[in-house]
Amino acid sequence: MEVPVSTHTEHPISLAAPSGIDRAAHHRLDEAWLAAAWSHPTTRVFVVSGGQVLIDDTPDGGTGIVMTPAFEAPVTETHRYFLGTDDEGVRYFALQKDSLPGRMDQSARPAGLREAGLLLSERDAGLMVHAVALENWQRMHRFCSRCGERTVVAAAGHIRRCPGCGAEHYPRTDPAVIMLVTDEHDRALLGRQVHWPEGRFSTLAGFVEPGESIEQSVVREVWEEAGIRVGEVEYVASQPWPFPYSLMLGFTARATTTEITVDGEEIQEARWFSREDLRAAFESGEMVPPSGISIAARLVERWYGEPLPRPVA
């Protein structure tokens, strides 16, 4: 059986492709402009709740976020977030609510990013990532970290202000590195986290610690999780990952040692895979591929040379 040879083919990274949306941040503090944008007949609004939105089938056979004109949108006084404008001048807003509205028809359904990200257009995926990230931050940062006073929403959802001490708080993003490590034989190092089911393997990953560069973080995480030393580190691409508010920074790294010693706390098992090994494991069902929405799958595919094989039914 022919096994692909990596040509480092570039595949688009889910949730990272250009969305065609101008975030138009200069309008966030312009209350008159925001009010006019909200009342414009072409403005489109959708609800985000608990990381989910309503999605529905579209006439062209695709899937889109269920959006309504502003005058049909649910009422909310404060949690209305301006997301930007498209090339045709349409303004987009998200409303944060405690629950999604009732289904608008038989096909509309709630979905989180892991499902919807694989189905939505680049525009809708970009809007959903932005909205979910803001919702996560808003829900988890309601009080001032300086004085403990309850904060209020400002800048169309992109600032929380403290009425007590005057502090302004901005959405946080936690940088995390995710890396495909290869050795001198061009084998790939994949690991299984402790809480994952048997057979699920993916690239190693971890958060950047205070005072270290992202390259240093790659070296440290690979050593801590798998006991492998790496030398050359090369940046590939990034992916917003609002679970709850991370930015995944994707790398490749070249191992200088090959003896694996897992930490047992984060990584339960790690193995070196040739392309032949990986194809056989996936096709037999012994291994489960990384999530198709994740940058992990793109990093592995970039090394593998083509889309990952799936189990044979």
PDB file of N, CA and C in Angstrom, residues 59-125:
ATOM      1  N   PRO A  59     -29.871  27.481   1.875  1.00  0.00           N
ATOM      2  CA  PRO A  59     -30.383  27.054   0.560  1.00  0.00           C
ATOM      3  C   PRO A  59     -29.313  26.487  -0.368  1.00  0.00           C
ATOM      4  N   ASP A  60     -28.056  26.911  -0.192  1.00  0.00           N
ATOM      5  CA  ASP A  60     -26.995  26.424  -1.072  1.00  0.00           C
ATOM      6  C   ASP A  60     -26.411  25.094  -0.613  1.00  0.00           C
ATOM      7  N   GLY A  61     -27.022  24.473   0.399  1.00  0.00           N
ATOM      8  CA  GLY A  61     -26.557  23.187   0.871  1.00  0.00           C
ATOM      9  C   GLY A  61     -25.548  23.258   2.005  1.00  0.00           C
ATOM     10  N   GLY A  62     -25.233  24.463   2.454  1.00  0.00           N
ATOM     11  CA  GLY A  62     -24.290  24.626   3.547  1.00  0.00           C
ATOM     12  C   GLY A  62     -24.989  24.752   4.882  1.00  0.00           C
ATOM     13  N   THR A  63     -24.266  25.325   5.843  1.00  0.00           N
ATOM     14  CA  THR A  63     -24.790  25.542   7.191  1.00  0.00           C
ATOM     15  C   THR A  63     -24.409  26.939   7.632  1.00  0.00           C
ATOM     16  N   GLY A  64     -25.321  27.648   8.271  1.00  0.00           N
ATOM     17  CA  GLY A  64     -25.042  29.007   8.721  1.00  0.00           C
ATOM     18  C   GLY A  64     -25.596  29.260  10.102  1.00  0.00           C
ATOM     19  N   ILE A  65     -25.097  30.309  10.748  1.00  0.00           N
ATOM     20  CA  ILE A  65     -25.661  30.746  12.025  1.00  0.00           C
ATOM     21  C   ILE A  65     -27.039  31.339  11.777  1.00  0.00           C
ATOM     22  N   VAL A  66     -27.986  31.031  12.644  1.00  0.00           N
ATOM     23  CA  VAL A  66     -29.320  31.636  12.555  1.00  0.00           C
ATOM     24  C   VAL A  66     -29.221  33.078  13.015  1.00  0.00           C
ATOM     25  N   MET A  67     -29.468  34.008  12.088  1.00  0.00           N
ATOM     26  CA  MET A  67     -29.399  35.437  12.388  1.00  0.00           C
ATOM     27  C   MET A  67     -30.730  36.093  12.082  1.00  0.00           C
ATOM     28  N   THR A  68     -30.981  37.189  12.788  1.00  0.00           N
ATOM     29  CA  THR A  68     -32.212  37.941  12.578  1.00  0.00           C
ATOM     30  C   THR A  68     -31.879  39.416  12.439  1.00  0.00           C
ATOM     31  N   PRO A  69     -32.793  40.219  11.857  1.00  0.00           N
ATOM     32  CA  PRO A  69     -32.634  41.670  11.949  1.00  0.00           C
ATOM     33  C   PRO A  69     -32.699  42.105  13.407  1.00  0.00           C
ATOM     34  N   ALA A  70     -32.142  43.262  13.698  1.00  0.00           N
ATOM     35  CA  ALA A  70     -32.085  43.723  15.085  1.00  0.00           C
ATOM     36  C   ALA A  70     -33.474  43.854  15.698  1.00  0.00           C
ATOM     37  N   PHE A  71     -34.467  44.280  14.905  1.00  0.00           N
ATOM     38  CA  PHE A  71     -35.799  44.515  15.489  1.00  0.00           C
ATOM     39  C   PHE A  71     -36.492  43.202  15.861  1.00  0.00           C
ATOM     40  N   GLU A  72     -35.979  42.053  15.382  1.00  0.00           N
ATOM     41  CA  GLU A  72     -36.543  40.766  15.756  1.00  0.00           C
ATOM     42  C   GLU A  72     -35.736  40.070  16.854  1.00  0.00           C
ATOM     43  N   ALA A  73     -34.628  40.680  17.264  1.00  0.00           N
ATOM     44  CA  ALA A  73     -33.721  40.047  18.220  1.00  0.00           C
ATOM     45  C   ALA A  73     -34.284  40.123  19.640  1.00  0.00           C
ATOM     46  N   PRO A  74     -33.924  39.177  20.509  1.00  0.00           N
ATOM     47  CA  PRO A  74     -34.343  39.242  21.914  1.00  0.00           C
ATOM     48  C   PRO A  74     -33.827  40.523  22.571  1.00  0.00           C
ATOM     49  N   VAL A  75     -34.514  40.951  23.601  1.00  0.00           N
ATOM     50  CA  VAL A  75     -34.141  42.180  24.295  1.00  0.00           C
ATOM     51  C   VAL A  75     -33.024  41.890  25.299  1.00  0.00           C
ATOM     52  N   THR A  76     -31.986  42.713  25.302  1.00  0.00           N
ATOM     53  CA  THR A  76     -30.960  42.683  26.337  1.00  0.00           C
ATOM     54  C   THR A  76     -30.433  44.092  26.512  1.00  0.00           C
ATOM     55  N   GLU A  77     -30.230  44.503  27.739  1.00  0.00           N
ATOM     56  CA  GLU A  77     -29.831  45.880  27.999  1.00  0.00           C
ATOM     57  C   GLU A  77     -28.328  46.089  27.918  1.00  0.00           C
ATOM     58  N   THR A  78     -27.550  45.090  28.307  1.00  0.00           N
ATOM     59  CA  THR A  78     -26.113  45.329  28.425  1.00  0.00           C
ATOM     60  C   THR A  78     -25.261  44.395  27.586  1.00  0.00           C
ATOM     61  N   HIS A  79     -25.647  43.136  27.446  1.00  0.00           N
ATOM     62  CA  HIS A  79     -24.775  42.158  26.804  1.00  0.00           C
ATOM     63  C   HIS A  79     -25.033  42.083  25.294  1.00  0.00           C
ATOM     64  N   ARG A  80     -24.723  43.185  24.646  1.00  0.00           N
ATOM     65  CA  ARG A  80     -24.850  43.300  23.193  1.00  0.00           C
ATOM     66  C   ARG A  80     -23.468  43.635  22.640  1.00  0.00           C
ATOM     67  N   TYR A  81     -22.922  42.722  21.859  1.00  0.00           N
ATOM     68  CA  TYR A  81     -21.527  42.837  21.447  1.00  0.00           C
ATOM     69  C   TYR A  81     -21.420  43.102  19.949  1.00  0.00           C
ATOM     70  N   PHE A  82     -20.752  44.183  19.610  1.00  0.00           N
ATOM     71  CA  PHE A  82     -20.521  44.506  18.207  1.00  0.00           C
ATOM     72  C   PHE A  82     -19.327  43.696  17.702  1.00  0.00           C
ATOM     73  N   LEU A  83     -19.546  42.930  16.618  1.00  0.00           N
ATOM     74  CA  LEU A  83     -18.511  42.033  16.106  1.00  0.00           C
ATOM     75  C   LEU A  83     -17.800  42.562  14.865  1.00  0.00           C
ATOM     76  N   GLY A  84     -18.424  43.489  14.135  1.00  0.00           N
ATOM     77  CA  GLY A  84     -17.768  44.056  12.967  1.00  0.00           C
ATOM     78  C   GLY A  84     -18.700  44.184  11.780  1.00  0.00           C
ATOM     79  N   THR A  85     -18.120  44.496  10.631  1.00  0.00           N
ATOM     80  CA  THR A  85     -18.870  44.691   9.391  1.00  0.00           C
ATOM     81  C   THR A  85     -18.236  43.847   8.291  1.00  0.00           C
ATOM     82  N   ASP A  86     -19.033  43.504   7.278  1.00  0.00           N
ATOM     83  CA  ASP A  86     -18.476  42.764   6.152  1.00  0.00           C
ATOM     84  C   ASP A  86     -18.250  43.702   4.971  1.00  0.00           C
ATOM     85  N   ASP A  87     -17.830  43.140   3.848  1.00  0.00           N
ATOM     86  CA  ASP A  87     -17.482  43.953   2.682  1.00  0.00           C
ATOM     87  C   ASP A  87     -18.676  44.680   2.089  1.00  0.00           C
ATOM     88  N   GLU A  88     -19.879  44.205   2.392  1.00  0.00           N
ATOM     89  CA  GLU A  88     -21.083  44.839   1.877  1.00  0.00           C
ATOM     90  C   GLU A  88     -21.675  45.837   2.864  1.00  0.00           C
ATOM     91  N   GLY A  89     -20.987  46.056   3.980  1.00  0.00           N
ATOM     92  CA  GLY A  89     -21.450  47.036   4.954  1.00  0.00           C
ATOM     93  C   GLY A  89     -22.439  46.516   5.972  1.00  0.00           C
ATOM     94  N   VAL A  90     -22.691  45.217   5.974  1.00  0.00           N
ATOM     95  CA  VAL A  90     -23.603  44.636   6.963  1.00  0.00           C
ATOM     96  C   VAL A  90     -22.912  44.616   8.321  1.00  0.00           C
ATOM     97  N   ARG A  91     -23.618  45.089   9.354  1.00  0.00           N
ATOM     98  CA  ARG A  91     -23.073  45.078  10.718  1.00  0.00           C
ATOM     99  C   ARG A  91     -23.565  43.834  11.444  1.00  0.00           C
ATOM    100  N   TYR A  92     -22.702  43.267  12.287  1.00  0.00           N
ATOM    101  CA  TYR A  92     -23.039  42.043  13.012  1.00  0.00           C
ATOM    102  C   TYR A  92     -22.901  42.259  14.512  1.00  0.00           C
ATOM    103  N   PHE A  93     -23.915  41.792  15.237  1.00  0.00           N
ATOM    104  CA  PHE A  93     -23.922  41.858  16.695  1.00  0.00           C
ATOM    105  C   PHE A  93     -24.226  40.470  17.259  1.00  0.00           C
ATOM    106  N   ALA A  94     -23.692  40.195  18.439  1.00  0.00           N
ATOM    107  CA  ALA A  94     -24.061  38.992  19.196  1.00  0.00           C
ATOM    108  C   ALA A  94     -24.706  39.426  20.496  1.00  0.00           C
ATOM    109  N   LEU A  95     -25.717  38.685  20.912  1.00  0.00           N
ATOM    110  CA  LEU A  95     -26.386  38.931  22.182  1.00  0.00           C
ATOM    111  C   LEU A  95     -26.085  37.770  23.118  1.00  0.00           C
ATOM    112  N   GLN A  96     -25.593  38.071  24.295  1.00  0.00           N
ATOM    113  CA  GLN A  96     -25.346  37.043  25.301  1.00  0.00           C
ATOM    114  C   GLN A  96     -26.606  36.868  26.140  1.00  0.00           C
ATOM    115  N   LYS A  97     -27.136  35.654  26.141  1.00  0.00           N
ATOM    116  CA  LYS A  97     -28.351  35.355  26.900  1.00  0.00           C
ATOM    117  C   LYS A  97     -28.130  34.101  27.741  1.00  0.00           C
ATOM    118  N   ASP A  98     -29.008  33.905  28.710  1.00  0.00           N
ATOM    119  CA  ASP A  98     -28.913  32.732  29.572  1.00  0.00           C
ATOM    120  C   ASP A  98     -29.293  31.446  28.843  1.00  0.00           C
ATOM    121  N   SER A  99     -30.047  31.571  27.764  1.00  0.00           N
ATOM    122  CA  SER A  99     -30.419  30.400  26.970  1.00  0.00           C
ATOM    123  C   SER A  99     -30.659  30.833  25.539  1.00  0.00           C
ATOM    124  N   LEU A 100     -30.555  29.885  24.630  1.00  0.00           N
ATOM    125  CA  LEU A 100     -30.834  30.179  23.231  1.00  0.00           C
ATOM    126  C   LEU A 100     -32.342  30.283  23.036  1.00  0.00           C
ATOM    127  N   PRO A 101     -32.769  31.069  22.031  1.00  0.00           N
ATOM    128  CA  PRO A 101     -34.207  31.135  21.753  1.00  0.00           C
ATOM    129  C   PRO A 101     -34.709  29.787  21.264  1.00  0.00           C
ATOM    130  N   GLY A 102     -36.027  29.599  21.307  1.00  0.00           N
ATOM    131  CA  GLY A 102     -36.605  28.358  20.820  1.00  0.00           C
ATOM    132  C   GLY A 102     -36.274  28.140  19.352  1.00  0.00           C
ATOM    133  N   ARG A 103     -36.264  26.905  18.945  1.00  0.00           N
ATOM    134  CA  ARG A 103     -35.932  26.598  17.560  1.00  0.00           C
ATOM    135  C   ARG A 103     -36.900  27.294  16.614  1.00  0.00           C
ATOM    136  N   MET A 104     -36.318  27.879  15.554  1.00  0.00           N
ATOM    137  CA  MET A 104     -37.135  28.677  14.653  1.00  0.00           C
ATOM    138  C   MET A 104     -37.824  27.805  13.605  1.00  0.00           C
ATOM    139  N   ASP A 105     -37.285  26.625  13.353  1.00  0.00           N
ATOM    140  CA  ASP A 105     -37.940  25.672  12.466  1.00  0.00           C
ATOM    141  C   ASP A 105     -37.391  24.296  12.806  1.00  0.00           C
ATOM    142  N   GLN A 106     -37.775  23.297  12.020  1.00  0.00           N
ATOM    143  CA  GLN A 106     -37.413  21.929  12.346  1.00  0.00           C
ATOM    144  C   GLN A 106     -35.925  21.636  12.176  1.00  0.00           C
ATOM    145  N   SER A 107     -35.216  22.420  11.368  1.00  0.00           N
ATOM    146  CA  SER A 107     -33.813  22.104  11.102  1.00  0.00           C
ATOM    147  C   SER A 107     -32.842  22.902  11.965  1.00  0.00           C
ATOM    148  N   ALA A 108     -33.264  24.034  12.524  1.00  0.00           N
ATOM    149  CA  ALA A 108     -32.373  24.830  13.366  1.00  0.00           C
ATOM    150  C   ALA A 108     -32.038  24.058  14.627  1.00  0.00           C
ATOM    151  N   ARG A 109     -30.770  24.142  15.041  1.00  0.00           N
ATOM    152  CA  ARG A 109     -30.324  23.355  16.179  1.00  0.00           C
ATOM    153  C   ARG A 109     -29.179  24.065  16.880  1.00  0.00           C
ATOM    154  N   PRO A 110     -29.035  23.873  18.196  1.00  0.00           N
ATOM    155  CA  PRO A 110     -27.911  24.479  18.914  1.00  0.00           C
ATOM    156  C   PRO A 110     -26.627  23.712  18.623  1.00  0.00           C
ATOM    157  N   ALA A 111     -25.504  24.435  18.586  1.00  0.00           N
ATOM    158  CA  ALA A 111     -24.214  23.792  18.322  1.00  0.00           C
ATOM    159  C   ALA A 111     -23.096  24.613  18.938  1.00  0.00           C
ATOM    160  N   GLY A 112     -22.089  23.921  19.442  1.00  0.00           N
ATOM    161  CA  GLY A 112     -20.870  24.568  19.900  1.00  0.00           C
ATOM    162  C   GLY A 112     -19.845  24.613  18.785  1.00  0.00           C
ATOM    163  N   LEU A 113     -18.699  25.199  19.076  1.00  0.00           N
ATOM    164  CA  LEU A 113     -17.691  25.384  18.042  1.00  0.00           C
ATOM    165  C   LEU A 113     -17.139  24.073  17.504  1.00  0.00           C
ATOM    166  N   ARG A 114     -17.014  23.059  18.343  1.00  0.00           N
ATOM    167  CA  ARG A 114     -16.420  21.813  17.867  1.00  0.00           C
ATOM    168  C   ARG A 114     -17.257  21.180  16.763  1.00  0.00           C
ATOM    169  N   GLU A 115     -18.579  21.360  16.826  1.00  0.00           N
ATOM    170  CA  GLU A 115     -19.438  20.874  15.747  1.00  0.00           C
ATOM    171  C   GLU A 115     -19.575  21.911  14.644  1.00  0.00           C
ATOM    172  N   ALA A 116     -19.939  23.140  15.033  1.00  0.00           N
ATOM    173  CA  ALA A 116     -20.261  24.152  14.035  1.00  0.00           C
ATOM    174  C   ALA A 116     -19.041  24.593  13.247  1.00  0.00           C
ATOM    175  N   GLY A 117     -17.860  24.592  13.873  1.00  0.00           N
ATOM    176  CA  GLY A 117     -16.668  25.059  13.176  1.00  0.00           C
ATOM    177  C   GLY A 117     -16.347  24.279  11.933  1.00  0.00           C
ATOM    178  N   LEU A 118     -16.765  23.018  11.876  1.00  0.00           N
ATOM    179  CA  LEU A 118     -16.529  22.191  10.699  1.00  0.00           C
ATOM    180  C   LEU A 118     -17.545  22.443   9.599  1.00  0.00           C
ATOM    181  N   LEU A 119     -18.658  23.084   9.948  1.00  0.00           N
ATOM    182  CA  LEU A 119     -19.762  23.234   9.004  1.00  0.00           C
ATOM    183  C   LEU A 119     -19.924  24.648   8.467  1.00  0.00           C
ATOM    184  N   LEU A 120     -19.559  25.649   9.270  1.00  0.00           N
ATOM    185  CA  LEU A 120     -19.849  27.033   8.932  1.00  0.00           C
ATOM    186  C   LEU A 120     -18.898  27.588   7.883  1.00  0.00           C
ATOM    187  N   SER A 121     -19.351  28.641   7.213  1.00  0.00           N
ATOM    188  CA  SER A 121     -18.480  29.388   6.305  1.00  0.00           C
ATOM    189  C   SER A 121     -17.404  30.105   7.114  1.00  0.00           C
ATOM    190  N   GLU A 122     -16.375  30.586   6.421  1.00  0.00           N
ATOM    191  CA  GLU A 122     -15.318  31.313   7.118  1.00  0.00           C
ATOM    192  C   GLU A 122     -15.879  32.535   7.831  1.00  0.00           C
ATOM    193  N   ARG A 123     -16.836  33.220   7.209  1.00  0.00           N
ATOM    194  CA  ARG A 123     -17.437  34.386   7.856  1.00  0.00           C
ATOM    195  C   ARG A 123     -18.143  33.993   9.137  1.00  0.00           C
ATOM    196  N   ASP A 124     -19.032  33.008   9.071  1.00  0.00           N
ATOM    197  CA  ASP A 124     -19.808  32.629  10.246  1.00  0.00           C
ATOM    198  C   ASP A 124     -18.924  32.013  11.326  1.00  0.00           C
ATOM    199  N   ALA A 125     -17.925  31.229  10.934  1.00  0.00           N
ATOM    200  CA  ALA A 125     -17.011  30.659  11.929  1.00  0.00           C
ATOM    201  C   ALA A 125     -16.256  31.762  12.655  1.00  0.00           C
TER     202      ALA A 125
END
